[in-house]
Amino acid sequence: MNESALDRYFDHFIQKDSSKMEEMEVNEEFFCLLPEELVTLNKDDPGSSSSLDCSSQNPTAAAMAGSSTSMLEDRPTTLVTSVTHQQEFLPQIQNIICTVNLGCQLDLHLIACKAWNVEYNPKVYKALIMRLREPRTTAMIYKNGNLVCLGAKSVAQARLAARRLARKVQKLGFPVRFLNFKIQNMTASCDTFTVSLEQLALQEHCSYEAELFPGLFYSGIPNLSIVIFASGKMSLVGATTDVQIYEALGIIRPILSRFRRH
Amino acid sequence: MSRAGLSCPGCGSSNIVDDHLYCQSQLVCVDCGSVVSEGALVAADDHVGGSDVSYSRSTAVAKKPCMNLIKGIQRVKAICRILRVNSGIEDLSQTYYNLAYQHESFIRVSLQKKEVLAGCCVLVCCRLLNWPITMGTISCLLDADPMVVGMVYQEMVKILNIEPPIINVTEVVEAHSLEYKLSSVHVPEEYAENSKDLTKRAVALVELAADSWIVTGRKPIPVMMAAIYLSWQSLKPNKHRLKCSLEKFCQIAKVNKHRPASKRITEMKKVLCKLGKEIPWVREAVTPDNVVRQVEDILKHRYALLRRALRTHEEVLLAECQASCEDSLTEETAPTQSSELVEQNPNASSVEQCELNAERAQRPGDGDDNPCTVSELHTDIQESQDPTPNWGKRVLFAPPCVTHPRKKRRVEQPELKDVTGDEEISDSEIDSYIRTPQEAREFTLTQQLFYESEKS
C-alpha cells in the first residue's frame, strides 16, 4: 500500500505511544467527533446499548483499567491476516481492476495459438482471457488493444502485471505500447469490532435489509460503497487509490464506534 | 349547381353541374354523364360551415390511464384489504404505485413485475407507517420469488427516494404467529395452544435471541419460526410435544417449513443451555435435550441469568489466565521488578498481573472485549499451536459467523510484498508463457482434430 498514506493514517488514528493505548483514551479520539451529550454517555458506557452491557460493566470495571497496552509497539511493515488488536481497522486490498491500452490492433487468434495460459472462445465472448502466474492475475484482451487486468493485490502489483502482459503480447510480434494505465476500481476488506446493525441502520445513508442480505450498505461516501457485517468485517468497493480507502475508514470508524456492541 | 362557361368535351353540352354527392366534388355533364373535372382531394374547404377542427380536438378525449395501471391500483387495494391495513396505508400505496408505475424503470416491464411492484408499494407504506409486515408475507401473497420481490423493492425505494425504517422482529412475531393454526378448533387437544401465550413467550425468546447475536444479519422468519416452535414445546412440555420434530410441527400448524429454522433452534437451545446452567435450583445438567422444560424459568429471570452467566464466564477466563501466567512465570526468568510488584500488590487483579507479563513478554494482544483482554495471554501461549486465534470462541456470546468461521484466512504471498511495479521483466520469464513453434503447430493440429470429431 501507499506508504505515506499509511503513515498519515497511523499517525492520526493509531498512536505509537504505548502509554496512551488504553481503550478509553483511544476512543476519545473518535468521541471528540460526537455531540457533547454522547461523549459523556459513551465515557460511562462505551459503545453499548443493550441491557446486557450495563450488567457486564461493573464486574469488568477493574479489568478495564488494565486493558491492552501493547498495541502497535512496532509499526507492522507487512500485512498479516490474523486478527489481532493491531489489525483492527487495517484495510487489506483484495482486488484491483486496472486498464491499459496497448496501442495497436491485435490478432486474438494468433495470440491464442502461440501463447500458453490463454482462453479464447469468440462465440462466448469477444475478448481473449490471459492469465499470469506471478502476480496471480487475469487479463481480458480485446482486438482493439485494450487490456483489463484483474486480481492484483496492490497498485504496484497491478502495474507489474499489466507490464508483463504487455511484454508477453509484444513478444508474440505486435508493436505494443503502454498507454493510459489506470486503476479503475479497488476492493478492500477490513476487520473491526462487532456492531449493532439494527441501530446503525437508523443512521442516514445506511441500507439494511436482513431478509435480503446479512450486511448493511453504507453509501455516505461518494463513489464508494461499504458493506458492513455484524461480525465487524467490512468490504470497501469503488476506491481508485489507497488514500481514498484510508479516508473512507476515517469517516466510517467514528460511526461504527458509536454502535459498537459487545 | 350549374357552372357557366364550361362545355362537356364529350357531347359539347354546356349543361355542367357540380356534383356534391360523393366526398369529392366533381363537375359532371348532365346530358352524357361524363366527368368534366375532378376536385382535389382536400377536405376542409369544400365542406359546409365552421373553422378547422383538428383530429385530436374532435375525436380525442381526456387521456385515460392505461388499463394495466388501473388493474395495478386495484391489485394494491386488494392487497391492502387482505392485510386489513388502515386507509392511510392504502392511500399512500396507491400514490406510490402511480408514481413508480410512470417511472421509466417500471413503465415497460413485464406484467408480473408490475404486480410485484404493487406488493412492494404496500410493503414500503406499511414500513413507513409502522405496520409490522415482512417481505416474506408479501412474497406469499403475490406468489412470487422473494428475490424478485427484493429486487423490485430496492429499485422502487431508490427511484422514489424513500428511506423506510427497518422492521423490528419482535413486532412482527405477533402477526407471524397468527399464521400458525394451533387453536383447539384446528388441532387435537395435546397440540392446541392459546395464541396469546404462544406469542408472549415467542416474543421473549426472540428478544433473548437478539441479545445473543442470533437475530442480527439473519432472515427474520426462520428465527420467528424457531421461537414459536420452542415456545409451543415449552408451554406444555409433555411427551407429545417434546417428541414432535420441527417438520411435524409445521405440518400440524399448516405452515411451510423454512430450512434455516432448524439451525436457529439449535442456536437458541445453546443460548438457553448457557443460561439454564446458572439456575440455582436445577440440579441436573442442562442439555439441549432437556432445556425446553426450563425455558419458562429462564425467560422469567433472563436478565439475572445473563449477568450470572457473564460473571461465571469471566471468572473461568481469569482463572485460566492466572494459571497460564503462573506457567509463564515459572518458565521464563522473572525480573525482580515484576515479582516485587506482585508482592506489593497482593490484591491486584489477576488481569494486571497478566498484563505485566504481557508488557514484559512484548506480545501483541487482542483487545476487543474485556474477557478478550484477559484471555489474550491464554491464547498467546496457545498461538504457537494455533496461529489464528478466534476471539469468538473466548466470549460467551458472539455472532455465530465469528464463532464458526467457514472461510480459511487468506495467506498473503510473501514474495510479492516489495514490488514497485517498475521492475525489469526478464525474457526467460515471458518465454515460459509462449509456445515454441512446434508446440503451436501441435496445438493447432489437435484443435482441428477436436473440431472435426465434434462435427462428426
XYZ file of C-alpha atoms in Angstrom:
718
model
C 0.000 0.000 0.000
C 0.938 3.644 -0.341
C 3.428 4.127 2.459
C 2.843 7.851 3.044
C -0.905 7.361 3.228
C -0.336 4.533 5.678
C 1.907 6.792 7.755
C -0.693 9.537 7.886
C -3.397 7.020 8.831
C -1.277 5.586 11.601
C -0.320 8.985 12.937
C -3.870 10.148 13.002
C -5.675 7.098 14.224
C -3.248 4.627 15.679
C -0.750 6.228 18.030
C 2.675 4.815 18.626
C 2.912 5.849 22.280
C 2.014 2.760 24.241
C 1.176 4.702 27.390
C -1.844 6.112 25.678
C -3.057 2.823 24.426
C -5.815 2.335 26.955
C -9.033 1.641 25.223
C -10.937 4.556 26.669
C -8.413 7.097 25.523
C -8.161 5.707 22.053
C -11.895 6.017 21.790
C -11.675 9.645 22.893
C -10.222 10.498 19.530
C -13.419 9.276 17.970
C -15.654 10.702 20.643
C -14.348 14.180 20.014
C -16.331 13.970 16.795
C -19.533 13.242 18.650
C -22.009 15.743 20.049
C -21.341 16.708 23.655
C -24.068 14.647 25.223
C -22.924 11.480 23.565
C -19.352 11.956 24.770
C -20.345 11.657 28.429
C -22.717 8.834 27.684
C -20.035 6.956 25.858
C -17.468 7.567 28.536
C -19.746 5.919 31.033
C -20.859 3.141 28.792
C -18.686 2.946 25.735
C -20.401 1.975 22.569
C -23.022 -0.329 24.017
C -26.733 -0.092 24.145
C -28.098 -3.400 25.281
C -29.018 -4.024 28.880
C -26.524 -6.849 28.783
C -23.683 -4.416 28.902
C -24.947 -2.406 31.866
C -24.709 -5.535 33.885
C -21.378 -6.528 32.499
C -19.687 -3.193 33.106
C -19.337 -3.460 36.888
C -17.626 -6.797 37.156
C -15.338 -5.875 34.372
C -14.545 -2.338 35.536
C -11.482 -3.423 37.433
C -10.196 -5.317 34.489
C -10.909 -2.444 32.130
C -8.243 -0.380 33.821
C -5.665 -2.810 32.684
C -6.652 -3.111 29.089
C -4.219 -3.997 26.404
C -1.238 -1.733 26.226
C 0.893 -3.497 23.757
C -0.983 -2.188 20.749
C 1.302 -1.266 17.937
C 4.624 -1.078 19.621
C 6.124 -1.634 16.241
C 4.514 -0.416 13.108
C 3.887 -3.502 11.065
C 5.656 -3.407 7.761
C 3.811 -6.369 6.417
C 0.149 -7.068 6.356
C -0.614 -10.288 8.103
C -4.053 -11.691 8.020
C -4.668 -12.912 11.563
C -6.967 -10.653 13.513
C -5.156 -9.069 16.413
C -5.736 -5.689 18.006
C -3.105 -4.220 15.703
C -5.081 -5.324 12.693
C -8.331 -3.658 13.673
C -9.148 -1.110 11.008
C -6.146 -2.018 8.907
C -7.501 -2.489 5.410
C -6.217 -5.135 3.036
C -6.670 -4.777 -0.661
C -8.214 -7.890 -2.130
C -8.578 -6.952 -5.774
C -7.596 -4.214 -8.183
C -9.082 -3.709 -11.630
C -6.913 -1.713 -13.982
C -6.876 -0.954 -17.687
C -4.203 -0.137 -20.196
C -4.184 0.460 -23.923
C -1.635 -1.475 -25.936
C -1.890 0.989 -28.773
C -2.291 -1.420 -31.687
C -4.754 -3.844 -33.213
C -4.268 -7.429 -32.098
C -4.902 -10.747 -33.771
C -6.514 -12.708 -30.972
C -6.444 -15.991 -32.919
C -2.712 -15.720 -33.290
C -2.241 -14.990 -29.614
C -4.458 -17.949 -28.706
C -2.332 -20.255 -30.855
C 1.059 -19.006 -29.786
C 0.665 -18.388 -26.058
C 0.136 -20.629 -23.053
C -2.407 -19.877 -20.319
C -4.871 -18.358 -22.718
C -8.596 -18.877 -23.302
C -10.328 -17.638 -26.404
C -13.930 -18.519 -27.298
C -15.192 -15.828 -29.657
C -18.644 -17.428 -29.674
C -18.894 -16.997 -25.945
C -17.172 -13.615 -25.588
C -15.206 -11.495 -27.987
C -12.194 -10.969 -25.679
C -9.252 -13.234 -25.027
C -8.527 -14.245 -21.424
C -4.874 -14.418 -20.436
C -3.530 -15.410 -17.051
C -0.260 -14.748 -15.279
C 1.225 -16.854 -12.519
C 3.070 -14.041 -10.874
C 1.457 -11.759 -9.841
C -1.563 -14.035 -9.892
C -3.776 -12.086 -12.247
C -6.208 -12.497 -15.116
C -6.488 -10.183 -18.073
C -9.051 -9.672 -20.823
C -7.514 -8.531 -24.067
C -9.584 -7.018 -26.836
C -8.935 -6.777 -30.539
C -8.539 -3.009 -30.418
C -5.665 -3.328 -27.977
C -7.480 -2.586 -24.726
C -6.458 -4.705 -21.784
C -8.301 -5.139 -18.486
C -6.297 -6.696 -15.659
C -7.912 -8.156 -12.530
C -6.723 -9.892 -9.398
C -3.737 -7.876 -8.228
C -3.411 -7.182 -4.515
C -1.604 -3.854 -4.688
C -1.133 -0.941 -7.039
C 2.468 -1.922 -7.721
C 1.482 -5.497 -8.466
C -1.237 -4.292 -10.806
C 1.261 -2.193 -12.726
C 3.773 -5.005 -12.866
C 1.141 -7.459 -14.047
C -0.036 -5.092 -16.780
C 3.548 -4.590 -17.928
C 4.232 -8.306 -18.001
C 1.109 -8.916 -20.024
C 2.052 -6.177 -22.455
C 5.523 -7.659 -22.749
C 4.044 -11.069 -23.406
C 1.924 -9.688 -26.247
C 4.945 -7.790 -27.549
C 6.948 -10.998 -27.705
C 4.283 -12.507 -29.901
C 5.129 -9.926 -32.533
C 2.858 -6.924 -32.025
C 4.051 -3.289 -31.822
C 2.809 -2.838 -28.302
C 2.881 0.372 -26.276
C 1.859 1.002 -22.687
C -0.657 3.825 -22.836
C -3.053 5.252 -20.246
C -2.521 2.801 -17.450
C -5.306 3.498 -14.966
C -6.609 1.877 -11.812
C -10.356 1.646 -12.247
C -11.508 0.033 -9.039
C -10.147 -1.325 -5.790
C -11.796 -3.717 -3.371
C -10.516 -3.765 0.191
C -11.562 -5.637 3.293
C -11.181 -4.634 6.892
C -11.722 -6.298 10.257
C -13.241 -4.335 13.096
C -15.327 -4.921 16.185
C -18.876 -6.271 16.382
C -21.522 -3.739 15.505
C -25.248 -3.490 16.131
C -26.543 -3.348 12.570
C -30.095 -2.619 13.678
C -29.040 0.593 15.353
C -26.558 1.563 12.675
C -29.363 1.175 10.136
C -31.203 4.084 11.746
C -28.440 6.425 10.552
C -28.697 8.127 7.219
C -27.088 6.635 4.124
C -27.495 3.138 5.607
C -29.480 0.394 3.923
C -30.030 -2.829 5.833
C -32.499 -5.490 4.705
C -31.948 -8.614 6.758
C -34.413 -10.544 4.613
C -32.321 -9.929 1.538
C -28.696 -9.697 2.670
C -26.995 -10.014 6.054
C -24.793 -6.960 5.534
C -25.517 -3.276 5.847
C -24.702 -0.984 2.909
C -23.290 2.399 3.752
C -23.400 4.880 0.907
C -22.466 8.090 2.692
C -19.149 8.411 0.909
C -19.375 9.425 -2.747
C -18.178 6.822 -5.254
C -17.555 4.293 -2.513
C -19.754 1.568 -1.148
C -19.094 -0.101 2.190
C -20.721 -3.353 3.267
C -20.613 -3.943 6.999
C -21.450 -7.237 8.681
C -22.411 -7.961 12.270
C -19.027 -9.540 12.972
C -17.368 -6.231 12.175
C -15.878 -7.371 8.908
C -16.401 -4.935 6.113
C -15.684 -4.552 2.479
C -14.998 -1.291 0.637
C -15.605 -1.128 -3.085
C -15.173 1.695 -5.528
C -11.957 3.401 -4.488
C -9.330 4.213 -7.073
C -6.456 4.986 -4.713
C -5.195 3.828 -1.316
C -5.799 7.262 0.106
C -9.500 7.052 -0.627
C -9.709 3.796 1.306
C -7.994 5.293 4.334
C -10.167 8.381 4.155
C -13.281 6.239 3.973
C -12.179 4.265 7.006
C -11.526 7.523 8.798
C -15.109 8.545 8.123
C -16.726 5.223 8.985
C -14.667 4.485 12.087
C -16.292 7.010 14.445
C -19.723 5.991 13.203
C -19.047 2.342 13.925
C -17.584 3.157 17.322
C -20.887 4.671 18.347
C -22.695 1.439 17.581
C -20.142 -0.975 18.886
C -21.821 -3.879 20.638
C -20.250 -6.432 22.932
C -75.293 23.828 -59.214
C -74.556 24.557 -62.837
C -71.366 26.058 -63.989
C -71.436 28.676 -66.690
C -68.828 28.924 -69.392
C -67.900 25.250 -69.412
C -68.684 22.751 -72.120
C -68.540 18.988 -71.978
C -65.673 17.585 -74.055
C -67.781 14.558 -74.938
C -71.035 15.972 -76.254
C -70.335 19.720 -76.269
C -73.221 20.460 -73.959
C -72.944 23.399 -71.612
C -75.189 21.781 -69.014
C -72.445 21.123 -66.431
C -73.313 20.670 -62.780
C -71.252 20.457 -59.661
C -71.857 17.056 -58.158
C -71.596 17.034 -54.357
C -72.962 13.550 -53.908
C -69.650 11.976 -53.074
C -66.911 13.187 -50.826
C -65.050 14.677 -53.729
C -66.998 17.241 -55.725
C -66.926 16.783 -59.498
C -68.113 18.727 -62.489
C -70.413 16.388 -64.429
C -72.197 16.798 -67.746
C -75.957 16.203 -67.274
C -76.553 15.066 -70.826
C -73.883 12.415 -71.269
C -72.701 11.903 -67.687
C -69.006 12.313 -68.308
C -66.851 13.894 -65.660
C -65.557 17.228 -66.842
C -63.189 17.831 -63.937
C -62.432 16.325 -60.554
C -61.856 18.199 -57.363
C -58.585 17.926 -55.488
C -58.652 15.538 -52.579
C -58.754 18.190 -49.924
C -61.130 18.039 -47.091
C -61.922 21.089 -45.180
C -62.501 23.915 -47.608
C -65.315 22.282 -49.526
C -67.257 21.265 -46.504
C -70.051 23.286 -45.147
C -69.542 25.659 -42.270
C -67.090 26.055 -39.404
C -63.446 26.643 -38.868
C -60.746 23.991 -38.983
C -61.050 21.388 -36.236
C -58.020 19.149 -35.695
C -58.382 15.433 -35.104
C -57.216 15.466 -31.536
C -59.745 18.121 -30.655
C -62.584 16.487 -32.485
C -62.188 12.839 -31.526
C -59.672 12.601 -28.657
C -60.965 12.695 -25.104
C -59.091 13.369 -21.827
C -56.097 10.984 -21.591
C -57.162 7.772 -19.843
C -54.800 5.911 -17.560
C -53.731 2.677 -19.173
C -55.549 -0.488 -18.251
C -52.529 -2.028 -16.549
C -52.214 0.963 -14.254
C -55.877 0.665 -13.303
C -55.519 -3.048 -12.690
C -52.371 -2.425 -10.688
C -54.122 0.060 -8.436
C -56.955 -2.388 -7.949
C -54.395 -5.015 -7.012
C -52.872 -2.605 -4.485
C -56.319 -2.087 -2.950
C -56.923 -5.827 -2.853
C -53.617 -6.486 -1.086
C -54.381 -3.759 1.430
C -57.788 -5.287 2.144
C -56.370 -8.781 2.557
C -53.825 -7.437 5.033
C -56.510 -5.277 6.652
C -54.301 -2.234 6.814
C -55.663 1.188 7.591
C -56.850 3.682 4.994
C -53.729 5.833 5.316
C -51.559 2.960 4.128
C -53.972 2.178 1.324
C -53.988 5.740 0.003
C -50.241 6.143 0.276
C -49.677 2.819 -1.505
C -51.820 3.931 -4.402
C -49.926 7.217 -4.648
C -46.581 5.462 -4.659
C -47.791 2.934 -7.187
C -48.881 5.730 -9.524
C -45.509 7.426 -9.199
C -43.456 4.282 -9.585
C -45.520 2.982 -12.490
C -44.915 6.136 -14.539
C -41.157 5.989 -13.977
C -39.067 4.769 -16.870
C -37.726 1.843 -14.826
C -41.174 0.321 -14.492
C -43.248 1.567 -17.394
C -42.105 -1.138 -19.806
C -41.528 -4.109 -17.553
C -43.482 -7.354 -17.581
C -46.916 -7.615 -16.023
C -45.566 -9.955 -13.369
C -43.076 -7.323 -12.301
C -45.824 -4.718 -12.199
C -47.783 -6.951 -9.885
C -44.732 -7.363 -7.670
C -44.397 -3.571 -7.729
C -47.918 -3.312 -6.319
C -46.946 -5.543 -3.396
C -43.734 -3.588 -2.831
C -45.644 -0.307 -2.632
C -47.860 -1.774 0.065
C -44.790 -3.093 1.862
C -42.960 0.228 1.894
C -46.052 2.088 3.117
C -46.523 -0.430 5.923
C -42.903 0.134 6.917
C -43.230 3.894 6.822
C -46.413 3.889 8.895
C -45.224 1.327 11.443
C -47.321 -1.605 10.361
C -45.225 -4.714 11.017
C -45.001 -6.908 7.953
C -42.237 -8.903 6.329
C -41.204 -9.249 2.730
C -41.928 -12.949 3.052
C -45.603 -12.238 3.648
C -45.793 -10.095 0.524
C -43.976 -12.768 -1.498
C -46.521 -15.328 -0.329
C -49.437 -13.073 -1.208
C -48.060 -12.392 -4.657
C -46.831 -15.956 -5.107
C -43.541 -14.518 -6.321
C -39.884 -15.325 -5.774
C -38.664 -13.438 -2.671
C -35.514 -12.430 -4.533
C -37.551 -10.813 -7.319
C -39.637 -9.021 -4.723
C -36.450 -7.824 -3.043
C -35.003 -6.593 -6.297
C -38.130 -4.657 -7.259
C -38.411 -3.289 -3.746
C -34.887 -1.917 -3.725
C -35.241 -0.384 -7.155
C -38.533 1.217 -6.212
C -37.139 2.643 -2.977
C -34.230 4.119 -4.897
C -36.299 5.813 -7.592
C -38.898 7.125 -5.151
C -36.123 8.270 -2.831
C -37.650 6.780 0.311
C -35.736 5.644 3.387
C -38.067 3.235 5.154
C -37.141 2.123 8.655
C -36.110 -1.479 9.231
C -38.544 -3.907 10.739
C -38.227 -4.884 14.348
C -38.526 -8.644 14.595
C -40.268 -8.562 17.957
C -43.079 -6.502 16.451
C -43.577 -8.901 13.599
C -43.740 -12.005 15.803
C -47.321 -11.382 16.800
C -48.525 -11.053 13.230
C -46.460 -14.048 12.181
C -47.724 -16.273 14.984
C -51.306 -15.764 13.834
C -50.468 -17.843 10.761
C -49.938 -20.901 12.913
C -53.189 -22.840 13.211
C -52.774 -24.143 16.723
C -56.106 -23.389 18.337
C -58.227 -26.225 19.707
C -60.513 -25.876 16.667
C -57.746 -26.832 14.281
C -55.637 -29.371 16.152
C -56.059 -32.100 18.797
C -56.033 -31.096 22.447
C -52.471 -32.167 23.188
C -51.175 -29.859 20.455
C -53.551 -26.940 20.931
C -52.230 -23.688 22.371
C -53.588 -20.277 23.230
C -52.202 -17.809 20.699
C -51.680 -15.048 23.268
C -49.464 -17.171 25.489
C -47.659 -18.511 22.486
C -46.955 -15.037 21.155
C -45.837 -13.696 24.519
C -43.340 -16.474 25.011
C -42.130 -16.277 21.423
C -41.501 -12.529 21.795
C -39.424 -13.167 24.924
C -37.418 -15.836 23.086
C -36.809 -13.525 20.135
C -35.629 -10.762 22.477
C -33.227 -13.192 24.091
C -32.024 -14.276 20.660
C -31.495 -10.642 19.666
C -29.358 -10.084 22.768
C -27.208 -13.082 21.969
C -26.395 -12.366 18.312
C -28.801 -14.844 16.768
C -31.014 -12.274 15.030
C -28.580 -9.725 13.603
C -27.932 -10.324 9.925
C -30.317 -13.267 9.708
C -33.629 -13.635 7.936
C -36.388 -12.980 10.463
C -38.883 -15.682 9.501
C -36.750 -18.730 10.448
C -35.906 -17.010 13.744
C -39.589 -16.445 14.451
C -40.451 -19.989 13.435
C -37.810 -21.362 15.807
C -39.059 -19.119 18.621
C -42.668 -20.182 18.109
C -41.713 -23.857 17.959
C -39.704 -23.651 21.198
C -42.379 -21.638 22.960
C -45.052 -24.144 21.857
C -42.968 -27.001 23.230
C -42.160 -25.228 26.475
C -45.717 -24.104 27.263
C -46.741 -27.726 27.787
C -43.585 -29.835 27.734
C -45.375 -33.181 27.583
C -44.004 -36.149 25.696
C -46.202 -35.486 22.646
C -44.775 -32.042 22.104
C -41.207 -32.836 23.055
C -41.078 -35.687 20.579
C -42.583 -33.576 17.833
C -39.985 -32.505 15.288
C -39.998 -29.134 13.562
C -41.264 -30.697 10.351
C -44.205 -32.327 12.072
C -44.926 -29.101 13.949
C -45.114 -27.226 10.650
C -47.493 -29.851 9.279
C -49.705 -29.586 12.358
C -49.717 -25.794 12.232
C -50.142 -25.780 8.456
C -47.189 -23.555 7.666
C -44.295 -24.048 5.258
C -41.118 -25.135 6.952
C -38.053 -22.935 6.485
C -34.819 -24.878 6.404
C -32.710 -22.403 8.444
C -35.234 -22.659 11.304
C -33.592 -25.919 12.435
C -30.251 -24.162 12.797
C -31.872 -21.317 14.703
C -33.452 -23.830 17.068
C -30.024 -25.328 17.752
C -28.513 -21.898 18.362
C -31.357 -20.847 20.645
C -31.072 -24.054 22.618
C -27.355 -23.434 23.115
C -28.056 -19.973 24.495
C -30.818 -21.367 26.712
C -28.426 -24.033 27.987
C -25.806 -21.395 28.863
C -28.412 -19.575 30.912
C -30.050 -22.722 32.246
C -26.758 -23.777 33.844
C -26.957 -20.699 36.074
C -30.344 -21.563 37.595
C -29.544 -22.375 41.212
C -32.419 -24.799 41.838
C -31.718 -27.016 38.847
C -29.546 -29.904 39.961
C -29.300 -31.941 36.805
C -27.112 -30.946 33.886
C -28.908 -28.717 31.390
C -28.527 -30.105 27.886
C -30.243 -29.206 24.609
C -32.482 -32.238 25.137
C -33.905 -31.202 28.477
C -33.577 -27.407 28.329
C -37.118 -26.971 26.979
C -38.551 -27.741 30.408
C -36.520 -24.883 31.910
C -37.477 -22.311 29.269
C -40.202 -20.755 31.412
C -37.842 -20.122 34.312
C -35.051 -18.979 32.044
C -37.233 -16.399 30.331
C -38.701 -15.187 33.598
C -35.284 -14.488 35.077
C -33.298 -13.997 31.918
C -31.560 -10.743 32.796
C -30.334 -12.036 36.122
C -29.233 -15.284 34.491
C -27.415 -13.365 31.769
C -25.469 -11.399 34.371
C -24.611 -14.546 36.260
C -23.536 -16.340 33.102
C -21.250 -13.488 32.080
C -19.743 -13.286 35.529
C -19.133 -17.026 35.646
C -17.535 -16.910 32.228
C -15.196 -14.100 33.244
C -14.220 -15.926 36.395
C -13.386 -19.005 34.363
C -11.286 -16.974 31.966
C -9.482 -15.181 34.795
C -8.682 -18.484 36.405
C -7.310 -19.804 33.122
C -5.292 -16.650 32.620
C -3.859 -16.896 36.107
C -2.907 -20.493 35.540
C -1.166 -19.601 32.286
C 0.593 -16.623 33.895
C 1.919 -18.833 36.619
C 3.163 -21.230 33.999
C 4.886 -18.495 32.067
C 6.442 -17.109 35.248
C 7.962 -20.439 36.100
C 9.123 -20.980 32.522
C 10.846 -17.616 31.947
C 13.373 -15.933 34.222
C 11.322 -13.404 36.082
C 12.902 -9.969 36.634
C 12.750 -8.806 40.240
C 10.710 -5.803 39.280
C 7.665 -7.747 38.334
C 7.976 -10.046 41.307
C 8.219 -7.025 43.592
C 5.171 -5.566 42.012
C 3.389 -8.803 42.572
C 4.421 -8.773 46.220
C 3.464 -5.160 46.734
C 0.065 -5.666 45.233
C -1.113 -8.979 46.517
C -4.667 -7.921 45.947
C -4.115 -6.679 42.427
C -6.428 -8.264 39.972
C -5.037 -11.135 38.094
C -5.594 -9.121 34.975
C -2.960 -6.621 35.951
C -0.533 -9.405 36.738
C -1.205 -10.907 33.409
C -0.710 -7.564 31.836
C 2.689 -7.002 33.375
C 3.680 -10.273 31.879
C 2.333 -9.122 28.584
C 4.423 -5.970 28.646
C 7.483 -7.883 29.664
C 6.932 -10.521 27.045
C 6.079 -7.838 24.470
C 3.482 -9.871 22.814
C 0.823 -8.246 20.675
C -2.614 -8.561 22.184
C -6.161 -8.830 21.019
C -8.101 -6.272 22.945
C -11.654 -6.448 21.856
C -13.828 -7.141 24.868
C -12.655 -7.257 28.389
C -12.864 -11.033 28.553
C -10.754 -10.986 25.462
C -8.078 -8.802 27.007
C -7.944 -11.115 29.959
C -7.780 -14.201 27.916
C -5.473 -12.944 25.199
C -2.440 -14.215 27.041
C -4.034 -17.566 27.371
C -4.401 -17.696 23.642
C -0.998 -16.116 23.081
C 0.528 -19.130 24.694
C -1.565 -21.284 22.512
C -0.735 -19.226 19.461
C 2.252 -21.324 18.715
C -0.110 -24.223 18.240
C -2.973 -22.242 16.738
C -1.774 -19.365 14.547
C -5.234 -17.837 14.130
C -6.852 -17.089 17.486
C -10.607 -16.877 17.244
C -11.918 -14.299 19.669
C -15.428 -15.545 19.100
C -14.691 -18.753 20.946
C -13.492 -16.872 24.007
C -16.560 -14.741 24.692
C -19.848 -16.095 25.929
C -21.976 -14.651 23.135
C -20.658 -13.789 19.720
C -22.069 -13.740 16.210
C -22.113 -17.346 15.000
C -20.150 -16.369 11.886
C -17.264 -15.430 14.175
C -17.581 -18.498 16.394
C -17.656 -20.864 13.440
C -15.761 -19.239 10.614
C -16.141 -21.144 7.378
C -13.590 -19.369 5.271
C -9.943 -20.081 5.666
C -7.968 -16.963 6.244
C -6.074 -15.908 3.165
C -2.323 -16.011 3.493
C -0.562 -13.226 1.664
C 2.115 -14.358 -0.728
C 5.333 -13.145 0.849
C 7.329 -12.935 -2.364
C 5.172 -10.125 -3.719
C 5.399 -7.727 -0.816
C 8.156 -5.420 -2.023
C 7.008 -4.988 -5.568
C 7.444 -1.499 -7.006
C 5.754 -2.052 -10.351
C 8.728 -0.913 -12.395
C 10.959 -3.956 -12.114
C 12.846 -5.418 -15.001
C 10.928 -8.148 -16.773
C 13.215 -10.950 -17.752
C 12.925 -12.603 -21.153
C 13.056 -16.078 -19.738
C 10.043 -15.406 -17.585
C 7.990 -14.240 -20.551
C 9.271 -17.065 -22.737
C 7.774 -19.537 -20.304
C 4.358 -18.247 -21.360
C 4.958 -18.532 -25.090
C 4.677 -21.747 -27.057
C 7.528 -22.939 -29.162
C 6.700 -23.212 -32.883
C 6.389 -26.974 -32.569
C 4.033 -26.710 -29.629
C 1.972 -24.158 -31.529
C 1.735 -26.495 -34.521
C 0.723 -29.431 -32.351
C -1.868 -27.313 -30.610
C -3.376 -26.199 -33.917
C -3.483 -29.765 -35.208
C -5.104 -31.049 -32.047
C -7.652 -28.273 -32.176
C -8.555 -29.146 -35.764
C -8.887 -32.812 -34.897
C -11.070 -31.899 -31.959
C -13.393 -29.756 -34.045
C -13.639 -32.396 -36.735
C -14.509 -35.046 -34.215
C -17.134 -32.751 -32.724
C -18.694 -32.142 -36.095
C -18.858 -35.831 -36.884
